[in-house]
Amino acid sequence: MTQTKQRQQALAPLSRGSSQAEPWDMLIIGGGITGAGIAREAARRGLAVLLIEQKDFAWGTSSRSSKMVHGGLRYIASGDYKTTLLSVRERERMLSEASGLVNEMHYIMPHYKGKFPPPWIFNTLLRVYDGLAGKRYSKYFKKDAFLSLNPNIKQDKFLGASQFSDAVTDDSRLVMRVLAEAIHDGAQAINYLKAETLITNEQGSVVGATLKDTSSEDNAQNNVQSNAQSNVQSYDVYAKVVVSATGAWADTLRMQASKQTEQSFHKQIRPSRGSHLVVSKERLPIEQAYTFLHPVDKRAVFVFPWENRTVLGTTDLDHPPLDDSEVGITNEEVDYLLTATNELFNDVKLNRKDVISTWAGVRPLISEGGDGKRVSPSKEKRDHSVWLDNNLVTVSGGKLTTFRLIALDVLEKCQEVLTLDKSVIQKQTLNDDHVFSNTAPTNPKFFTLPKALQQCLQGFYGLQLDTLLGLAHEDDLAYVTDSNTIWAEIRFAARHEQVMHLDDLLLRRTRLGLILPNGAMTPLISARLKQICQQELGWNEQKWQQEAQRYQNLWQRYYHLPAA
């Protein structure tokens, strides 16, 4: 099936809801983890759900997070016991239900004489943290025992190290897995479809949205296809309730729904940029994560192993007002992260030449000071908020870890608009419904794979795994160089996951663009990618060259180092 036919098939559900006579039960705007989680919980309750995303699924914050599924130790330190309890239990749920996608990761906090936190305070905190999880994860290593296994760490005034556990994930694949679960339960999801304006009735209530197909417009903005604007289509779609799950962009639609001007509207979202560096495992070989305080501003930063590479993160800076453009790291952030890492590890001396790639995302913080800057971004709470404005339900803020609980809060707010059985909307106990459906694969190819790959594929693809393996050509089960990705995943994504552009494939469906040199566009890899895109998407030579040039320009500008 060509890409054009795939797109026509993806847009076909828009025929429903084209009039008020047959509206969707719920229109969800935003295809990140929050929107996907809401679609999952709404669809499993039998609602007719349409989810749209103006760019690609997980394009925003949900592919650019720090990849951590965690309870949040700092919540305990600030006295927020409830948030930590809920987060830890959701972490445990995902570790149990989505092994291979969400995996336990050990963290190390080194302690130094005269530096905060001292071992006794931190380990008291860890005992409470373990108690909330109902498991003993933490342990303390004395100086000599730890240094014998970790000789590269800074040794001057070293006292010992505390170990605790949280979890790590591929955030973009988590979004795709949750979306797949929602679609399995009857939801529809379409990317590259932007909510241009909200549709209101005579009473001023939001009853739908005018949607614009941005798939070809995106090429026009990147100077690839000059006539693309003439092909842009729009659709009026009606729904009983419209949910905005646009994260850091949430104020835009809220302002429309409230019918206020930009001058009179009180903005709630404070965009905060978090940036990361990726270096090779050979330059910084670690088997577990390290968290420590930056020597300059005493913020907590970390390094951790991910996808056979090492990640340095993160910054936390106010970001300018958002538009639809990509977000990239700054030179100041590059220096900030290199300085912190070189301070902790002896003789590593990382520099800009060691950086394979970068990524930067914008967190949607709910500012206690409104538009003001009363506290630093790092001190803003990470709680989520839900608002109802003239039939528009808006949600923003919160954590990746608690996406299911955020979705339940949204459904509870939708109860004020929709007529739903409260018994299915009320917050379930943490032992109720599973988020992820798991069945044993039956394709014989599965049993020829290494155990680690079996677990990873089951976590990433769930009920879709047999379909993926069924598509695989003879040589598709091989890894792409030294990554954890096999070629069959690229083929499956191209055919079944609404890939419109090369960056969808290399930055979100897989993470090859973040872990391989030159964004994975080396001659051998790009030749194989081209072949798969031609076979699965029907791209001709001209289309491939357009997409390759577009992707390389985007990668160089936003996913590599900024100009010095």
PDB file of C-alpha atoms in Angstrom, residues 117-260:
ATOM      1  CA  PRO A 117      22.710  15.167  51.151  1.00  0.00           C
ATOM      2  CA  PRO A 118      24.604  13.258  53.856  1.00  0.00           C
ATOM      3  CA  PRO A 119      24.179   9.461  53.738  1.00  0.00           C
ATOM      4  CA  TRP A 120      21.975   9.180  56.821  1.00  0.00           C
ATOM      5  CA  ILE A 121      19.380  11.668  55.528  1.00  0.00           C
ATOM      6  CA  PHE A 122      19.267  10.185  52.034  1.00  0.00           C
ATOM      7  CA  ASN A 123      18.989   6.610  53.237  1.00  0.00           C
ATOM      8  CA  THR A 124      16.167   7.517  55.618  1.00  0.00           C
ATOM      9  CA  LEU A 125      14.374   8.934  52.586  1.00  0.00           C
ATOM     10  CA  LEU A 126      15.030   5.719  50.649  1.00  0.00           C
ATOM     11  CA  ARG A 127      13.536   3.558  53.367  1.00  0.00           C
ATOM     12  CA  VAL A 128      10.296   5.522  53.100  1.00  0.00           C
ATOM     13  CA  TYR A 129      10.473   5.275  49.297  1.00  0.00           C
ATOM     14  CA  ASP A 130      10.855   1.488  49.441  1.00  0.00           C
ATOM     15  CA  GLY A 131       8.040   1.282  51.951  1.00  0.00           C
ATOM     16  CA  LEU A 132       5.663   2.943  49.512  1.00  0.00           C
ATOM     17  CA  ALA A 133       6.582   0.391  46.854  1.00  0.00           C
ATOM     18  CA  GLY A 134       6.291  -2.516  49.271  1.00  0.00           C
ATOM     19  CA  LYS A 135       9.736  -3.745  48.170  1.00  0.00           C
ATOM     20  CA  ARG A 136      13.293  -3.336  49.396  1.00  0.00           C
ATOM     21  CA  TYR A 137      15.337  -1.819  46.576  1.00  0.00           C
ATOM     22  CA  SER A 138      17.858   0.386  48.356  1.00  0.00           C
ATOM     23  CA  LYS A 139      21.263  -0.432  49.751  1.00  0.00           C
ATOM     24  CA  TYR A 140      24.315   1.478  50.932  1.00  0.00           C
ATOM     25  CA  PHE A 141      27.863   0.872  49.689  1.00  0.00           C
ATOM     26  CA  LYS A 142      30.810   1.826  51.851  1.00  0.00           C
ATOM     27  CA  LYS A 143      33.690   3.683  50.256  1.00  0.00           C
ATOM     28  CA  ASP A 144      36.130   0.859  49.499  1.00  0.00           C
ATOM     29  CA  ALA A 145      33.496  -1.605  48.313  1.00  0.00           C
ATOM     30  CA  PHE A 146      32.024   0.926  45.905  1.00  0.00           C
ATOM     31  CA  LEU A 147      35.301   2.271  44.519  1.00  0.00           C
ATOM     32  CA  SER A 148      36.548  -1.233  43.753  1.00  0.00           C
ATOM     33  CA  LEU A 149      33.658  -1.590  41.285  1.00  0.00           C
ATOM     34  CA  ASN A 150      33.480   2.046  40.148  1.00  0.00           C
ATOM     35  CA  PRO A 151      37.061   3.353  39.914  1.00  0.00           C
ATOM     36  CA  ASN A 152      36.192   6.201  37.516  1.00  0.00           C
ATOM     37  CA  ILE A 153      34.134   8.173  40.003  1.00  0.00           C
ATOM     38  CA  LYS A 154      35.627  11.203  41.735  1.00  0.00           C
ATOM     39  CA  GLN A 155      37.313   9.928  44.925  1.00  0.00           C
ATOM     40  CA  ASP A 156      38.323  13.088  46.794  1.00  0.00           C
ATOM     41  CA  LYS A 157      36.315  13.253  50.065  1.00  0.00           C
ATOM     42  CA  PHE A 158      34.157  10.329  48.892  1.00  0.00           C
ATOM     43  CA  LEU A 159      32.193   8.709  51.754  1.00  0.00           C
ATOM     44  CA  GLY A 160      30.110   6.019  50.075  1.00  0.00           C
ATOM     45  CA  ALA A 161      27.100   5.647  47.788  1.00  0.00           C
ATOM     46  CA  SER A 162      23.388   4.929  48.112  1.00  0.00           C
ATOM     47  CA  GLN A 163      21.615   2.762  45.557  1.00  0.00           C
ATOM     48  CA  PHE A 164      17.887   2.869  44.830  1.00  0.00           C
ATOM     49  CA  SER A 165      15.627   1.795  41.985  1.00  0.00           C
ATOM     50  CA  ASP A 166      13.195   3.443  39.623  1.00  0.00           C
ATOM     51  CA  ALA A 167      12.465   2.600  35.989  1.00  0.00           C
ATOM     52  CA  VAL A 168      13.389   3.658  32.465  1.00  0.00           C
ATOM     53  CA  THR A 169      11.381   3.492  29.236  1.00  0.00           C
ATOM     54  CA  ASP A 170      11.305   4.513  25.603  1.00  0.00           C
ATOM     55  CA  ASP A 171       8.744   7.277  26.002  1.00  0.00           C
ATOM     56  CA  SER A 172       7.749   7.451  22.339  1.00  0.00           C
ATOM     57  CA  ARG A 173       7.197   3.692  22.118  1.00  0.00           C
ATOM     58  CA  LEU A 174       5.180   3.898  25.351  1.00  0.00           C
ATOM     59  CA  VAL A 175       2.842   6.344  23.606  1.00  0.00           C
ATOM     60  CA  MET A 176       2.524   4.031  20.593  1.00  0.00           C
ATOM     61  CA  ARG A 177       1.816   1.027  22.832  1.00  0.00           C
ATOM     62  CA  VAL A 178      -0.923   2.849  24.760  1.00  0.00           C
ATOM     63  CA  LEU A 179      -2.408   4.152  21.490  1.00  0.00           C
ATOM     64  CA  ALA A 180      -2.405   0.618  20.085  1.00  0.00           C
ATOM     65  CA  GLU A 181      -4.328  -0.537  23.167  1.00  0.00           C
ATOM     66  CA  ALA A 182      -6.863   2.280  22.656  1.00  0.00           C
ATOM     67  CA  ILE A 183      -7.265   1.434  18.962  1.00  0.00           C
ATOM     68  CA  HIS A 184      -7.722  -2.239  19.844  1.00  0.00           C
ATOM     69  CA  ASP A 185     -10.643  -1.139  22.034  1.00  0.00           C
ATOM     70  CA  GLY A 186     -12.224   0.871  19.205  1.00  0.00           C
ATOM     71  CA  ALA A 187     -10.623   4.321  19.313  1.00  0.00           C
ATOM     72  CA  GLN A 188      -9.426   6.088  16.166  1.00  0.00           C
ATOM     73  CA  ALA A 189      -6.142   8.025  16.092  1.00  0.00           C
ATOM     74  CA  ILE A 190      -4.813  10.246  13.295  1.00  0.00           C
ATOM     75  CA  ASN A 191      -1.551  12.194  13.203  1.00  0.00           C
ATOM     76  CA  TYR A 192      -0.732  15.343  11.208  1.00  0.00           C
ATOM     77  CA  LEU A 193      -4.226  16.712  11.793  1.00  0.00           C
ATOM     78  CA  LYS A 194      -4.366  20.088  13.537  1.00  0.00           C
ATOM     79  CA  ALA A 195      -7.272  21.611  15.437  1.00  0.00           C
ATOM     80  CA  GLU A 196      -7.285  25.016  13.758  1.00  0.00           C
ATOM     81  CA  THR A 197     -10.339  26.443  15.516  1.00  0.00           C
ATOM     82  CA  LEU A 198     -12.958  25.252  17.962  1.00  0.00           C
ATOM     83  CA  ILE A 199     -16.586  25.006  16.814  1.00  0.00           C
ATOM     84  CA  THR A 200     -19.127  26.488  19.238  1.00  0.00           C
ATOM     85  CA  ASN A 201     -22.922  26.449  19.315  1.00  0.00           C
ATOM     86  CA  GLU A 202     -25.286  29.386  19.884  1.00  0.00           C
ATOM     87  CA  GLN A 203     -24.795  29.091  23.638  1.00  0.00           C
ATOM     88  CA  GLY A 204     -21.012  29.397  23.263  1.00  0.00           C
ATOM     89  CA  SER A 205     -20.307  25.769  24.191  1.00  0.00           C
ATOM     90  CA  VAL A 206     -17.562  23.912  22.347  1.00  0.00           C
ATOM     91  CA  VAL A 207     -19.114  21.192  20.166  1.00  0.00           C
ATOM     92  CA  GLY A 208     -16.246  20.266  17.884  1.00  0.00           C
ATOM     93  CA  ALA A 209     -13.255  21.566  15.951  1.00  0.00           C
ATOM     94  CA  THR A 210     -12.173  22.437  12.452  1.00  0.00           C
ATOM     95  CA  LEU A 211      -9.256  20.165  11.618  1.00  0.00           C
ATOM     96  CA  LYS A 212      -6.553  20.786   9.018  1.00  0.00           C
ATOM     97  CA  ASP A 213      -4.407  18.127   7.361  1.00  0.00           C
ATOM     98  CA  THR A 214      -0.815  19.242   8.036  1.00  0.00           C
ATOM     99  CA  SER A 215       0.998  16.303   6.431  1.00  0.00           C
ATOM    100  CA  SER A 216       1.796  18.158   3.196  1.00  0.00           C
ATOM    101  CA  GLU A 217       1.960  21.584   4.822  1.00  0.00           C
ATOM    102  CA  ASP A 218       4.870  20.306   6.911  1.00  0.00           C
ATOM    103  CA  ASN A 219       6.846  19.733   3.707  1.00  0.00           C
ATOM    104  CA  ALA A 220       6.052  23.255   2.527  1.00  0.00           C
ATOM    105  CA  GLN A 221       7.404  24.735   5.749  1.00  0.00           C
ATOM    106  CA  ASN A 222      10.638  22.847   5.162  1.00  0.00           C
ATOM    107  CA  ASN A 223      10.978  24.190   1.588  1.00  0.00           C
ATOM    108  CA  VAL A 224      10.524  20.777   0.023  1.00  0.00           C
ATOM    109  CA  GLN A 225       7.265  20.998  -1.885  1.00  0.00           C
ATOM    110  CA  SER A 226       6.258  24.488  -2.963  1.00  0.00           C
ATOM    111  CA  ASN A 227       2.751  23.537  -4.107  1.00  0.00           C
ATOM    112  CA  ALA A 228       1.860  21.652  -0.913  1.00  0.00           C
ATOM    113  CA  GLN A 229      -0.335  24.427   0.488  1.00  0.00           C
ATOM    114  CA  SER A 230      -2.849  23.985  -2.329  1.00  0.00           C
ATOM    115  CA  ASN A 231      -3.420  20.370  -1.263  1.00  0.00           C
ATOM    116  CA  VAL A 232      -4.286  21.141   2.368  1.00  0.00           C
ATOM    117  CA  GLN A 233      -7.724  19.828   3.377  1.00  0.00           C
ATOM    118  CA  SER A 234      -9.870  20.787   6.345  1.00  0.00           C
ATOM    119  CA  TYR A 235     -12.666  18.951   8.154  1.00  0.00           C
ATOM    120  CA  ASP A 236     -15.362  19.992  10.607  1.00  0.00           C
ATOM    121  CA  VAL A 237     -15.702  17.338  13.292  1.00  0.00           C
ATOM    122  CA  TYR A 238     -18.318  17.366  16.059  1.00  0.00           C
ATOM    123  CA  ALA A 239     -18.140  15.692  19.468  1.00  0.00           C
ATOM    124  CA  LYS A 240     -20.153  15.569  22.686  1.00  0.00           C
ATOM    125  CA  VAL A 241     -17.033  16.614  24.567  1.00  0.00           C
ATOM    126  CA  VAL A 242     -13.707  17.979  23.343  1.00  0.00           C
ATOM    127  CA  VAL A 243     -10.593  17.255  25.396  1.00  0.00           C
ATOM    128  CA  SER A 244      -7.431  19.293  24.944  1.00  0.00           C
ATOM    129  CA  ALA A 245      -4.360  17.280  25.962  1.00  0.00           C
ATOM    130  CA  THR A 246      -1.834  19.499  24.234  1.00  0.00           C
ATOM    131  CA  GLY A 247       0.578  19.833  27.140  1.00  0.00           C
ATOM    132  CA  ALA A 248       2.738  22.932  26.907  1.00  0.00           C
ATOM    133  CA  TRP A 249       0.404  24.307  24.192  1.00  0.00           C
ATOM    134  CA  ALA A 250      -2.737  24.004  26.357  1.00  0.00           C
ATOM    135  CA  ASP A 251      -3.345  27.741  26.860  1.00  0.00           C
ATOM    136  CA  THR A 252      -3.993  28.295  23.137  1.00  0.00           C
ATOM    137  CA  LEU A 253      -7.255  26.325  22.914  1.00  0.00           C
ATOM    138  CA  ARG A 254      -8.332  27.349  26.421  1.00  0.00           C
ATOM    139  CA  MET A 255      -8.113  30.967  25.366  1.00  0.00           C
ATOM    140  CA  GLN A 256     -10.294  30.192  22.319  1.00  0.00           C
ATOM    141  CA  ALA A 257     -12.889  28.406  24.444  1.00  0.00           C
ATOM    142  CA  SER A 258     -13.046  31.212  26.998  1.00  0.00           C
ATOM    143  CA  LYS A 259     -13.400  33.793  24.194  1.00  0.00           C
ATOM    144  CA  GLN A 260     -10.878  36.071  25.889  1.00  0.00           C
TER     145      GLN A 260
END
